mmCIF file of N, CA and C in Angstrom:
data_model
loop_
_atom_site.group_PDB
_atom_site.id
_atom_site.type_symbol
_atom_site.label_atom_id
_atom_site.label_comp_id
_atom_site.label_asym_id
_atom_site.label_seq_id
_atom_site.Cartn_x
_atom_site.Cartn_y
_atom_site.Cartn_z
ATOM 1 N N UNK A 1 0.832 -1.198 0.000
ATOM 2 C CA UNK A 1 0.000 0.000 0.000
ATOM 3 C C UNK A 1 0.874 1.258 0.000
ATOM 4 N N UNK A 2 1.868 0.949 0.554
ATOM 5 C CA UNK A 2 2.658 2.405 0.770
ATOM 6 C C UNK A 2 3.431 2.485 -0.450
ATOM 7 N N UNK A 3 3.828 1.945 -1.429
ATOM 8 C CA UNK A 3 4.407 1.493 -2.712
ATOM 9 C C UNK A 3 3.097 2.878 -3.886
ATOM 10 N N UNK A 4 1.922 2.065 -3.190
ATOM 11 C CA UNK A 4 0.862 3.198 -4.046
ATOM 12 C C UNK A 4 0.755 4.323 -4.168
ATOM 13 N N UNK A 5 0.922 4.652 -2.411
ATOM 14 C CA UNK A 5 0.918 6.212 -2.406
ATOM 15 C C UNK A 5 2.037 6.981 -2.897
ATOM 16 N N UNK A 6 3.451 6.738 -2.566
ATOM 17 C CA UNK A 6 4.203 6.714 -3.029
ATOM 18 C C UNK A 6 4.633 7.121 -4.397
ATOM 19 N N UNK A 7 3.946 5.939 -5.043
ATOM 20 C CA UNK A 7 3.957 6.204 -6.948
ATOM 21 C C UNK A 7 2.949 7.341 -7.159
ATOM 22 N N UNK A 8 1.817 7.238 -6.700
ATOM 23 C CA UNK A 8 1.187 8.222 -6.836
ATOM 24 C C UNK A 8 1.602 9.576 -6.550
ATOM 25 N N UNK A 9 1.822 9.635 -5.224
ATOM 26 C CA UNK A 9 3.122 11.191 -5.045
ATOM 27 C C UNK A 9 3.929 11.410 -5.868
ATOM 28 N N UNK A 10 4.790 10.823 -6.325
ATOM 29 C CA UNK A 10 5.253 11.045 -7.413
ATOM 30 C C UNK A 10 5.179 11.424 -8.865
ATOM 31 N N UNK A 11 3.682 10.772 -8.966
ATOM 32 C CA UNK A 11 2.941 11.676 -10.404
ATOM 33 C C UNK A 11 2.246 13.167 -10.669
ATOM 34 N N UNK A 12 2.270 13.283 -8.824
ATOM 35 C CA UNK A 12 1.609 14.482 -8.637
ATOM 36 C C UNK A 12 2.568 15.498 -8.643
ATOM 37 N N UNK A 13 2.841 16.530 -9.179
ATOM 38 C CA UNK A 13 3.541 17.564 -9.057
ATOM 39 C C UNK A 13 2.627 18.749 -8.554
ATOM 40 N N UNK A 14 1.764 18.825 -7.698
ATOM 41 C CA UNK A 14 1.256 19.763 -7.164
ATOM 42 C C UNK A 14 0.000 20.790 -8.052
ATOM 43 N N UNK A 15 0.441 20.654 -9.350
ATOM 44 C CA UNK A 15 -0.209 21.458 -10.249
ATOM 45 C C UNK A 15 -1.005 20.821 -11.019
ATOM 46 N N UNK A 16 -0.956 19.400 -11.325
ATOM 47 C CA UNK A 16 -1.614 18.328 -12.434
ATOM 48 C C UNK A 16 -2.428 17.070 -11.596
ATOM 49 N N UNK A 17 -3.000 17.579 -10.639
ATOM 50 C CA UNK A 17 -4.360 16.600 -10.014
ATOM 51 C C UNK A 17 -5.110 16.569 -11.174
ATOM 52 N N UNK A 18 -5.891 17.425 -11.981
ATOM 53 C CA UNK A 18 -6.813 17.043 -12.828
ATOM 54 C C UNK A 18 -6.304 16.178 -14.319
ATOM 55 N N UNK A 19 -4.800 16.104 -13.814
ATOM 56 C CA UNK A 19 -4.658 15.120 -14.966
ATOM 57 C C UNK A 19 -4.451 14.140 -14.726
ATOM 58 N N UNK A 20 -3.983 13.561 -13.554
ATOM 59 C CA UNK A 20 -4.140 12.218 -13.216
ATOM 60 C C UNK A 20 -4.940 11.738 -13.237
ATOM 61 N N UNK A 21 -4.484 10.158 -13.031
ATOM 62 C CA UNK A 21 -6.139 9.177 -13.486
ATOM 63 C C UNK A 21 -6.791 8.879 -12.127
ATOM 64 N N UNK A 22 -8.381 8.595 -12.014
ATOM 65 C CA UNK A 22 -8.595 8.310 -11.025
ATOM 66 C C UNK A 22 -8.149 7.521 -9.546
ATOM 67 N N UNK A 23 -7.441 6.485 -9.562
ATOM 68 C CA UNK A 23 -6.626 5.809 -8.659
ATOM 69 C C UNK A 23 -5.430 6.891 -8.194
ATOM 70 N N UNK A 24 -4.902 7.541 -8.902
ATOM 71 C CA UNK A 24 -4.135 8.340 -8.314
ATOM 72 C C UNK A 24 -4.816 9.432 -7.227
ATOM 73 N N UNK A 25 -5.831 10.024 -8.195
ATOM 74 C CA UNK A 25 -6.299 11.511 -7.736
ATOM 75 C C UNK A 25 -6.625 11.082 -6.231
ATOM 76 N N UNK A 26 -7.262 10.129 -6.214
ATOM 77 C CA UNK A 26 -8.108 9.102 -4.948
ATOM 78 C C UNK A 26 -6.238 8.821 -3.759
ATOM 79 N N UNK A 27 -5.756 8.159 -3.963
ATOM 80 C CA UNK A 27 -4.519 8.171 -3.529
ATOM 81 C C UNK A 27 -3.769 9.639 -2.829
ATOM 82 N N UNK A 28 -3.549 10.550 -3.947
ATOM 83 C CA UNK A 28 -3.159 11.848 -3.516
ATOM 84 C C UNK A 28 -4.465 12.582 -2.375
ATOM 85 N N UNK A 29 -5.661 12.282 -2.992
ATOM 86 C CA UNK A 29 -6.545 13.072 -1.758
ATOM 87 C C UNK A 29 -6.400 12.187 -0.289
ATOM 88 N N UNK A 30 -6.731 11.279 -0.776
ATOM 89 C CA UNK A 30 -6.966 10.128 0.535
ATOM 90 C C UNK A 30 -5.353 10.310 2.191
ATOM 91 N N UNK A 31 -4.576 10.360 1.030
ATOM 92 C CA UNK A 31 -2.876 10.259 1.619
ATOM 93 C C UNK A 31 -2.984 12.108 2.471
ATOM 94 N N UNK A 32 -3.026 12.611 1.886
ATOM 95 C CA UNK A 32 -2.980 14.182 2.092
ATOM 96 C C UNK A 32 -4.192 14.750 3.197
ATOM 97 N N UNK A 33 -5.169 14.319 3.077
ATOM 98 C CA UNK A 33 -6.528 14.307 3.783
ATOM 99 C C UNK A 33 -5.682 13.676 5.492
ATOM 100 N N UNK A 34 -5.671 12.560 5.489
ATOM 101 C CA UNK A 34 -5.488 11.684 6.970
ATOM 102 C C UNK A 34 -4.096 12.004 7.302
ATOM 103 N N UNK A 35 -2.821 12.071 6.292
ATOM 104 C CA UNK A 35 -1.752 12.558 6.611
ATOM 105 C C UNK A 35 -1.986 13.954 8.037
ATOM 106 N N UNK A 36 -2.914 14.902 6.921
ATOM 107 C CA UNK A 36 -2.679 16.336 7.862
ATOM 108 C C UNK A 36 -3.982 16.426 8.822
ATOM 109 N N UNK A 37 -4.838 15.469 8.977
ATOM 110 C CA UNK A 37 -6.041 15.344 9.808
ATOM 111 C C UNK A 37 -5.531 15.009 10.843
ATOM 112 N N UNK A 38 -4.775 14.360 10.917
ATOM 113 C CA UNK A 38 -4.483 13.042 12.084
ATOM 114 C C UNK A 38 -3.163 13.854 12.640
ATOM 115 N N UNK A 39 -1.811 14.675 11.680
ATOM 116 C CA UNK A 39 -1.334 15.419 12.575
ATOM 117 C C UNK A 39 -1.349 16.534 13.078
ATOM 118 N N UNK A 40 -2.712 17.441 12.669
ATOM 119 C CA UNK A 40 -2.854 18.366 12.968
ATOM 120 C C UNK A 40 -4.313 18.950 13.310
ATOM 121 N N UNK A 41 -5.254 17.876 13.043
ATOM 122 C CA UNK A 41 -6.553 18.357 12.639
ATOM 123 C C UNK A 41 -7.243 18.783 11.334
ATOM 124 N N UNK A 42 -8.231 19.365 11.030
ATOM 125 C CA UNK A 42 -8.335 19.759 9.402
ATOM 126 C C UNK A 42 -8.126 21.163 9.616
ATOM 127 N N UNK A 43 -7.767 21.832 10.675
ATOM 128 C CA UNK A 43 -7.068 23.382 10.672
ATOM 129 C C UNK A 43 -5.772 23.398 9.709
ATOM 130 N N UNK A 44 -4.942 22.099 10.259
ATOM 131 C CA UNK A 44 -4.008 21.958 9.402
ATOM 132 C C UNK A 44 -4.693 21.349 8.240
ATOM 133 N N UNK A 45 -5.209 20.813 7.949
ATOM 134 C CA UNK A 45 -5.391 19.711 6.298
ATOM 135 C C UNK A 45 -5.928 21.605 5.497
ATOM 136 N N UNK A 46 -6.543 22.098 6.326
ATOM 137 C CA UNK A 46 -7.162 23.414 4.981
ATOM 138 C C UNK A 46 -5.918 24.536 4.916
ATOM 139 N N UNK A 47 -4.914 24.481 6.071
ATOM 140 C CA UNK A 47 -3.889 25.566 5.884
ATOM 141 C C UNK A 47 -2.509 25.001 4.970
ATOM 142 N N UNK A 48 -2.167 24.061 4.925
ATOM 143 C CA UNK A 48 -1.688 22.974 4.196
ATOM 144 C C UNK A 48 -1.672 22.563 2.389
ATOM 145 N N UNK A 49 -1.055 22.764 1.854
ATOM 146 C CA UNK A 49 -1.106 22.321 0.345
ATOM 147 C C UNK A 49 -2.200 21.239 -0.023
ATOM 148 N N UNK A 50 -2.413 20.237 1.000
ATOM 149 C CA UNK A 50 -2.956 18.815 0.796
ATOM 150 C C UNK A 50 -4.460 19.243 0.866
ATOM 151 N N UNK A 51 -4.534 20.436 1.231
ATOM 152 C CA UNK A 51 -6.328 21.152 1.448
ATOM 153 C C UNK A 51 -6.944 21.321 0.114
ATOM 154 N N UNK A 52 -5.895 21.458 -0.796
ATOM 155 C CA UNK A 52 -5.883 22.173 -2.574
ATOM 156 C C UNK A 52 -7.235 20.769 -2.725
ATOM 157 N N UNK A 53 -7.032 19.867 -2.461
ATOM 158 C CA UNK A 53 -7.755 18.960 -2.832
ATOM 159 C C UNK A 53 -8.721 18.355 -2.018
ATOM 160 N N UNK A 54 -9.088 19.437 -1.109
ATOM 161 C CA UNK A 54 -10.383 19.169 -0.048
ATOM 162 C C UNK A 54 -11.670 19.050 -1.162
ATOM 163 N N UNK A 55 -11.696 20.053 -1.822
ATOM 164 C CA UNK A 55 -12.849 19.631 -2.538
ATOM 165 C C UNK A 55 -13.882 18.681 -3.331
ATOM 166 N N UNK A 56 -12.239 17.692 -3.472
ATOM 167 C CA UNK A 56 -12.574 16.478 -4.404
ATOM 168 C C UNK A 56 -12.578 15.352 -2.632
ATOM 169 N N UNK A 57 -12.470 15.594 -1.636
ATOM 170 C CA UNK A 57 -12.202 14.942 -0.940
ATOM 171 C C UNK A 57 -13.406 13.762 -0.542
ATOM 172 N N UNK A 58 -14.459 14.310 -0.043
ATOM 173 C CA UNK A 58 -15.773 13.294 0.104
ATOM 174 C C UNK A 58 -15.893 12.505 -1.163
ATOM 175 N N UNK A 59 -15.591 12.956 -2.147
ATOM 176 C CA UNK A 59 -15.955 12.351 -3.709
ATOM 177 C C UNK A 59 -14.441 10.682 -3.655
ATOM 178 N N UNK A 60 -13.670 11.289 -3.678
ATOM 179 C CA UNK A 60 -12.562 10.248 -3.439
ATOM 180 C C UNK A 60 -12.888 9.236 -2.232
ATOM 181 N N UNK A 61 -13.490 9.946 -1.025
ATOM 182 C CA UNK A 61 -13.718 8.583 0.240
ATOM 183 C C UNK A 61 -14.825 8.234 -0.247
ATOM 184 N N UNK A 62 -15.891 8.355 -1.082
ATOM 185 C CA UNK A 62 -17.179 7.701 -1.338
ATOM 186 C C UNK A 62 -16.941 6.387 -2.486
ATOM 187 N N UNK A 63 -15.749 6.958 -3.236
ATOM 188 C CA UNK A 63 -15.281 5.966 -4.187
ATOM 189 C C UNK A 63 -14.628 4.669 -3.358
ATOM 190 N N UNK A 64 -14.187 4.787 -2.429
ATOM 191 C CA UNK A 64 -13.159 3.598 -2.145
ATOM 192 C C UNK A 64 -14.355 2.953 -1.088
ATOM 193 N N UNK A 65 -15.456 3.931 -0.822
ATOM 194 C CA UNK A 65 -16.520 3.468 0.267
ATOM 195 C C UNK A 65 -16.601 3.924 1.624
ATOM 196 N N UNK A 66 -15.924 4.683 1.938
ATOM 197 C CA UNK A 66 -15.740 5.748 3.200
ATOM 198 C C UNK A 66 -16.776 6.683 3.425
ATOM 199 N N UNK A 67 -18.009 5.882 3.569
ATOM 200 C CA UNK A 67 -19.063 6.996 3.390
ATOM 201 C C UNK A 67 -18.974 7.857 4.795
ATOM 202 N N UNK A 68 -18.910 7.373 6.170
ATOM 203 C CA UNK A 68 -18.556 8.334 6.974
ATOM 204 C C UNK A 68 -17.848 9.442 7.019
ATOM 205 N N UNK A 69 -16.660 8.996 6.882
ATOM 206 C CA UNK A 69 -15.677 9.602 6.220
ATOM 207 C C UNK A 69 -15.786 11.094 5.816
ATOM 208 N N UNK A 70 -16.626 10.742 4.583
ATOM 209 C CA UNK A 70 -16.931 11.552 3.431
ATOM 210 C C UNK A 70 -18.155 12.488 3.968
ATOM 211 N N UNK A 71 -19.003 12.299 4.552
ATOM 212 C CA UNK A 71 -19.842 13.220 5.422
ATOM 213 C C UNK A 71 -19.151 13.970 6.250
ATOM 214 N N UNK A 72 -18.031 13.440 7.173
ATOM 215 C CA UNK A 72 -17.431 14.163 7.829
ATOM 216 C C UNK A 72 -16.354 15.353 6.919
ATOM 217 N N UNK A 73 -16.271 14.994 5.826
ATOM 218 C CA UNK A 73 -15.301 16.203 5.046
ATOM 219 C C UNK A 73 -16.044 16.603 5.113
ATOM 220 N N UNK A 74 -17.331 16.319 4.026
ATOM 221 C CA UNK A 74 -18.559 17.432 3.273
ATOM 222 C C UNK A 74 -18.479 18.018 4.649
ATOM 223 N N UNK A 75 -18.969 18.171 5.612
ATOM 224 C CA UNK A 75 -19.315 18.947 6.617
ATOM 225 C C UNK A 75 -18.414 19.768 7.062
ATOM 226 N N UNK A 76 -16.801 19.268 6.878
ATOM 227 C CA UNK A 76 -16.006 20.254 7.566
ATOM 228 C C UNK A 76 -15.868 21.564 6.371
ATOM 229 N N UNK A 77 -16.082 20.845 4.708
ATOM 230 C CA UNK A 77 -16.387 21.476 3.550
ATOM 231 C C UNK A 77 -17.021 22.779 3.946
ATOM 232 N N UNK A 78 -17.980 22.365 4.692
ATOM 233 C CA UNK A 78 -19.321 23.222 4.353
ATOM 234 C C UNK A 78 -19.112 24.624 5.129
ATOM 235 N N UNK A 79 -18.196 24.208 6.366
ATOM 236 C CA UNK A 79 -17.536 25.750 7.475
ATOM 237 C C UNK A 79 -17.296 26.459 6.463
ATOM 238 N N UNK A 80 -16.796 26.099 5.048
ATOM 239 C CA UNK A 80 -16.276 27.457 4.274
ATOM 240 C C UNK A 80 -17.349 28.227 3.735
ATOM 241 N N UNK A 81 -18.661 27.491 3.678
ATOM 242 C CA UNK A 81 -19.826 28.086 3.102
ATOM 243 C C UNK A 81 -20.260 27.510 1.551
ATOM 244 N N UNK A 82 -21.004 27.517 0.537
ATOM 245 C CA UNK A 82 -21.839 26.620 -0.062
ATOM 246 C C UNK A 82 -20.608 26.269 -1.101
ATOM 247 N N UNK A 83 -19.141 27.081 -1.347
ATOM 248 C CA UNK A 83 -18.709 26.974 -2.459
ATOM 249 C C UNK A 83 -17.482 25.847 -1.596
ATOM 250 N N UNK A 84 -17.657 25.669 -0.272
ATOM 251 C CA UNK A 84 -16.381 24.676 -0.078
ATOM 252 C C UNK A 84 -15.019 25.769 0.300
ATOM 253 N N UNK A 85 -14.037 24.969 0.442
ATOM 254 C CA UNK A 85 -12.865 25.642 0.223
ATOM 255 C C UNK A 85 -12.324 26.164 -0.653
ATOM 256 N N UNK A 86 -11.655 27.557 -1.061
ATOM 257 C CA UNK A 86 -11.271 27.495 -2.060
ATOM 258 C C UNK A 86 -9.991 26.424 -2.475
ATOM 259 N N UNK A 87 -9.707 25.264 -4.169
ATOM 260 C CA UNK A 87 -8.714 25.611 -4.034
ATOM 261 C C UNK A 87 -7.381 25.857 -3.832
ATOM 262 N N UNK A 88 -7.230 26.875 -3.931
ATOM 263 C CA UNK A 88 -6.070 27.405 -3.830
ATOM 264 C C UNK A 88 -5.508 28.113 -3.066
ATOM 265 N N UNK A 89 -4.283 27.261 -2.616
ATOM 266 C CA UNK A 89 -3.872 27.600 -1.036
ATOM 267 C C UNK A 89 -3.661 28.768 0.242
ATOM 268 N N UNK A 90 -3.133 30.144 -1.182
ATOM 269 C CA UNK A 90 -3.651 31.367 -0.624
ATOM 270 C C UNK A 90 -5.038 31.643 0.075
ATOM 271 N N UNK A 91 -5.593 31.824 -0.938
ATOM 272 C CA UNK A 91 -7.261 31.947 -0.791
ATOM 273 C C UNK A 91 -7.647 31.214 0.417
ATOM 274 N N UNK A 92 -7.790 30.272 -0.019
ATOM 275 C CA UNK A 92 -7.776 29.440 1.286
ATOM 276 C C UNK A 92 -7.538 29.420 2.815
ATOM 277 N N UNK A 93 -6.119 29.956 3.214
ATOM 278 C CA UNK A 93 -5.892 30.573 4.031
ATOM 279 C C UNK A 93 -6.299 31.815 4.595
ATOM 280 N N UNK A 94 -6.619 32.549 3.514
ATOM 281 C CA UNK A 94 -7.113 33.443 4.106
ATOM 282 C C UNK A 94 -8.680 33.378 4.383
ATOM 283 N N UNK A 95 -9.302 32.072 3.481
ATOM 284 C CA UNK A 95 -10.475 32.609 4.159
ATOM 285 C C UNK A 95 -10.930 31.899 5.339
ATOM 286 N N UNK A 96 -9.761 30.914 5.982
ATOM 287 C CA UNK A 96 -9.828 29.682 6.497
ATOM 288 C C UNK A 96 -9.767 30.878 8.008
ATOM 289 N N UNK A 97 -8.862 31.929 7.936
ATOM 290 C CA UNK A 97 -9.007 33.141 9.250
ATOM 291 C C UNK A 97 -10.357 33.840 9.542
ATOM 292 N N UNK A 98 -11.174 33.732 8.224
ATOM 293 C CA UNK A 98 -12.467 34.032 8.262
ATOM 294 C C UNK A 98 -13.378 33.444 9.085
ATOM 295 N N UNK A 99 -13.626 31.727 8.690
ATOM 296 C CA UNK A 99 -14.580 31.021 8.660
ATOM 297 C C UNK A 99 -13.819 30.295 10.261
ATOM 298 N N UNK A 100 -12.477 30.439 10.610
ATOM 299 C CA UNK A 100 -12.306 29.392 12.187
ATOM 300 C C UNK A 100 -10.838 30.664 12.590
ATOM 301 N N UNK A 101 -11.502 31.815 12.794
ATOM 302 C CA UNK A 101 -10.075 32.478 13.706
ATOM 303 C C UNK A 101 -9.884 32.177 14.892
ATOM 304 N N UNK A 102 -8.559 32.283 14.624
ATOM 305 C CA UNK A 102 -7.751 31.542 15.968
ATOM 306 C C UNK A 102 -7.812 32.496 17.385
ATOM 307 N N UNK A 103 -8.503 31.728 17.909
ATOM 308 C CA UNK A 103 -8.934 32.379 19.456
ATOM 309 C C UNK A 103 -8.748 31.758 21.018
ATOM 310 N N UNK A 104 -8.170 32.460 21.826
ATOM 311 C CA UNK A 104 -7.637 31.851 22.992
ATOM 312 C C UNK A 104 -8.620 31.485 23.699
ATOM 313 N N UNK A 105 -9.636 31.760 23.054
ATOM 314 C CA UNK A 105 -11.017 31.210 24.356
ATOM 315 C C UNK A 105 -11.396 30.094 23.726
ATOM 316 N N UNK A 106 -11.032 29.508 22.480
ATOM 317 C CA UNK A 106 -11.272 28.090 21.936
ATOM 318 C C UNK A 106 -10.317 27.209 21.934
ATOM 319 N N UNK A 107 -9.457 27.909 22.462
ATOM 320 C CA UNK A 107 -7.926 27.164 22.112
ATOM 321 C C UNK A 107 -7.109 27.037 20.601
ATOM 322 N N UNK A 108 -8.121 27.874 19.737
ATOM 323 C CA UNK A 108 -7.746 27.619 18.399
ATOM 324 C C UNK A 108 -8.579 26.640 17.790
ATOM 325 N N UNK A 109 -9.296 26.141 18.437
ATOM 326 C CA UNK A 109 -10.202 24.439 17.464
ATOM 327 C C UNK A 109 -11.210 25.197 16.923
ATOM 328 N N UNK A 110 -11.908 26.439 17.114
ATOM 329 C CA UNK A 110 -12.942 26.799 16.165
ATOM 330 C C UNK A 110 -13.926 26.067 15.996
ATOM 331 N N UNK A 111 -14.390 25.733 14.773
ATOM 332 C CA UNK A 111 -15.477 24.722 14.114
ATOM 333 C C UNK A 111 -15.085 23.226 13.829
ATOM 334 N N UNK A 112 -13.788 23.239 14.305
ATOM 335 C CA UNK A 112 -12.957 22.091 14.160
ATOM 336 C C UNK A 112 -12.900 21.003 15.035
ATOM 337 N N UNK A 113 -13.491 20.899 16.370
ATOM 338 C CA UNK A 113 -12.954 20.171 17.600
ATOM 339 C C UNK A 113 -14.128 18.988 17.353
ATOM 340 N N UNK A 114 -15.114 19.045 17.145
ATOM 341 C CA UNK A 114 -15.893 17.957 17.083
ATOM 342 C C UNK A 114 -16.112 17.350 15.565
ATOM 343 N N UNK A 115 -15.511 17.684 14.333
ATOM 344 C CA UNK A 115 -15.019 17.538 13.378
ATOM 345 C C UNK A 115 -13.684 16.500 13.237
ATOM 346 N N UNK A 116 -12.833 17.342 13.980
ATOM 347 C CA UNK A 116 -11.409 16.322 14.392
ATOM 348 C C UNK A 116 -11.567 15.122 15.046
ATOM 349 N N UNK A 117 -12.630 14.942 16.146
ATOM 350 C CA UNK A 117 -12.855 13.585 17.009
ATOM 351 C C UNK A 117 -13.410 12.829 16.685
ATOM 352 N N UNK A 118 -14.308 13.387 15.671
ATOM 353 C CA UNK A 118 -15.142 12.076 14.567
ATOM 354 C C UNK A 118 -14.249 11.304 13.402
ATOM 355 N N UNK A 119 -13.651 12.597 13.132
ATOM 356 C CA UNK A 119 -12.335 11.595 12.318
ATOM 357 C C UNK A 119 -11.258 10.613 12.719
ATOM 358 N N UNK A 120 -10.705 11.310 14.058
ATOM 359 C CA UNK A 120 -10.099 10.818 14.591
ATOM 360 C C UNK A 120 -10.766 8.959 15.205
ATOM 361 N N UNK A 121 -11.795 8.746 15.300
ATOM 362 C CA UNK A 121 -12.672 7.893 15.794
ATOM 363 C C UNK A 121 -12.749 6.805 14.304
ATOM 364 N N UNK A 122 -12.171 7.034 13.350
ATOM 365 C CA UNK A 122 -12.027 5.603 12.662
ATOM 366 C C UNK A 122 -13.515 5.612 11.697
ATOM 367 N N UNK A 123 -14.625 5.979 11.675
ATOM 368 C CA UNK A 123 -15.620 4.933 11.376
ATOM 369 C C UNK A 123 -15.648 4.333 9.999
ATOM 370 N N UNK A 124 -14.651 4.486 9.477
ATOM 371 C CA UNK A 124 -14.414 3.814 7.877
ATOM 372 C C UNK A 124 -13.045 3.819 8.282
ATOM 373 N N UNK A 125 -12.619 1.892 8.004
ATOM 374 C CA UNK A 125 -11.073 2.007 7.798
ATOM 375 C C UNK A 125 -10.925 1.977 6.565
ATOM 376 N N UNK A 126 -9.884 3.354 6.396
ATOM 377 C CA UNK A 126 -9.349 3.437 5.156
ATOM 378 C C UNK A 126 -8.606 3.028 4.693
ATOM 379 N N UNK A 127 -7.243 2.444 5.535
ATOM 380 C CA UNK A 127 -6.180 1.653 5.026
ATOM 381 C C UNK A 127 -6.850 0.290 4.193
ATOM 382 N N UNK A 128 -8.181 -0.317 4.985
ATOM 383 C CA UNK A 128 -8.676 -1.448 4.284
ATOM 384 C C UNK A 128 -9.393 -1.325 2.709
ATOM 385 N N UNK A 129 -9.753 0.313 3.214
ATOM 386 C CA UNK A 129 -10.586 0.497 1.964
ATOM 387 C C UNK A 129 -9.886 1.203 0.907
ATOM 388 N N UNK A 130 -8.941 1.687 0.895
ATOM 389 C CA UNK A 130 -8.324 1.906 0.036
ATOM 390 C C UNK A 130 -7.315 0.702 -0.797
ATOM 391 N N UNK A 131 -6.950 -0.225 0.073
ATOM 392 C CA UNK A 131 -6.445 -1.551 -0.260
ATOM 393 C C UNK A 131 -7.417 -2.218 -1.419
ATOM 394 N N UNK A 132 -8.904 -2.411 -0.930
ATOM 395 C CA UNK A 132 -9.950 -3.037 -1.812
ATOM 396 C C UNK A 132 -10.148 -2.634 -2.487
ATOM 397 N N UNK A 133 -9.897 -0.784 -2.613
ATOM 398 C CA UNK A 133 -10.199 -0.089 -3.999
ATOM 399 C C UNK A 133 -9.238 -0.241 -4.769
ATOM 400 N N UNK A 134 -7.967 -0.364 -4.190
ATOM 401 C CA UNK A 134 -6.535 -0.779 -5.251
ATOM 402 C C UNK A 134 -6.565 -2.084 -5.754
ATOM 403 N N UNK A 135 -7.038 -3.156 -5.117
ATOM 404 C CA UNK A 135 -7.539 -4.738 -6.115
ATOM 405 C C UNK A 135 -8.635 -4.117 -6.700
ATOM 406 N N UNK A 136 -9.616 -3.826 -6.313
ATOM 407 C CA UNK A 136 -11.088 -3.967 -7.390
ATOM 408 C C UNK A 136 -10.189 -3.036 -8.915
ATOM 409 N N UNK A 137 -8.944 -2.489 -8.446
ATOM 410 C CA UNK A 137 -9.041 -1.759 -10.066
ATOM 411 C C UNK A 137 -7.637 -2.248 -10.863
ATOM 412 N N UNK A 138 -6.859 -3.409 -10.168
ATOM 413 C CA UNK A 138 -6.179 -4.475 -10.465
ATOM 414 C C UNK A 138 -4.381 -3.653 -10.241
ATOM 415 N N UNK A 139 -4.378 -2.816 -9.247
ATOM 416 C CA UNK A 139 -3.034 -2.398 -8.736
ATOM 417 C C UNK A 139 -2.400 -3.224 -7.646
ATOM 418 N N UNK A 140 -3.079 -4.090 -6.737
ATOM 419 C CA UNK A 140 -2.530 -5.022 -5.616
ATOM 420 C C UNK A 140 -3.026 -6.116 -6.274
ATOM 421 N N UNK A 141 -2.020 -6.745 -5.706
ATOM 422 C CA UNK A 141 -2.912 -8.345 -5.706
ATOM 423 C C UNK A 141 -3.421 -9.346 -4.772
#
């Protein structure tokens, strides 16, 4: 599995997500998504390069079957308001000070703290499901 992401990182040069093929795009969101969720929260996943591809994010965990998952993006999606995140990483940031500013009476978690603990809480394993989505499309064996 780590061989996948891997190759896949490697096709990605930051600028050409929409040209990769699906197994990748799914790979690069999936990897980038839990990478910066898990070490930082999605404060970090939207301040972060790996946010560029929040948008496609529920769409990629619904493919491999992560429907929890994928509710839990759409929703953290939705703090930005009906259009999502922007995007692009500037933008983004800045409107990410908009929609969750950092405040000492929240500790900084914003709209984020019960967002982060649902993710954090597993309810789709993805390592499995991304494994089954890499056989069903004949990359593992």
């Amino acid at each position: 599995l780590a061989s996948a992401y891997d190759d896949a990182l490697r096709r990605f040069d930051g600028a050409n997500f929409s040209d990769l093929d699906e197994v990748d795009r799914v790979l690069v969101t999936v990897w980038g998504l839990e990478a910066d969720v898990n070490n930082g929260g999605f404060d970090q996943y939207y301040f972060n390069g790996a946010g560029d591809q929040a948008f496609w994010a529920p769409a990629a965990l619904r493919i491999i079957g992560a429907h929890h998952a994928a509710d839990i993006v759409a929703r953290a999606n939705s703090v930005f308001g009906p259009d999502g995140p922007p995007p692009n990483r500037n933008a983004r940031q800045a409107r990410l000070f908009q929609v969750a500013p950092r405040d000492d009476a929240d500790d900084g978690l914003g709209p984020w703290e019960e967002l982060d603990s649902e993710f954090y809480a597993y309810p789709d394993d993805l390592s499995d499901l991304v494994q089954a989505f890499l056989r069903s499309r004949g990359c593992l064996n």
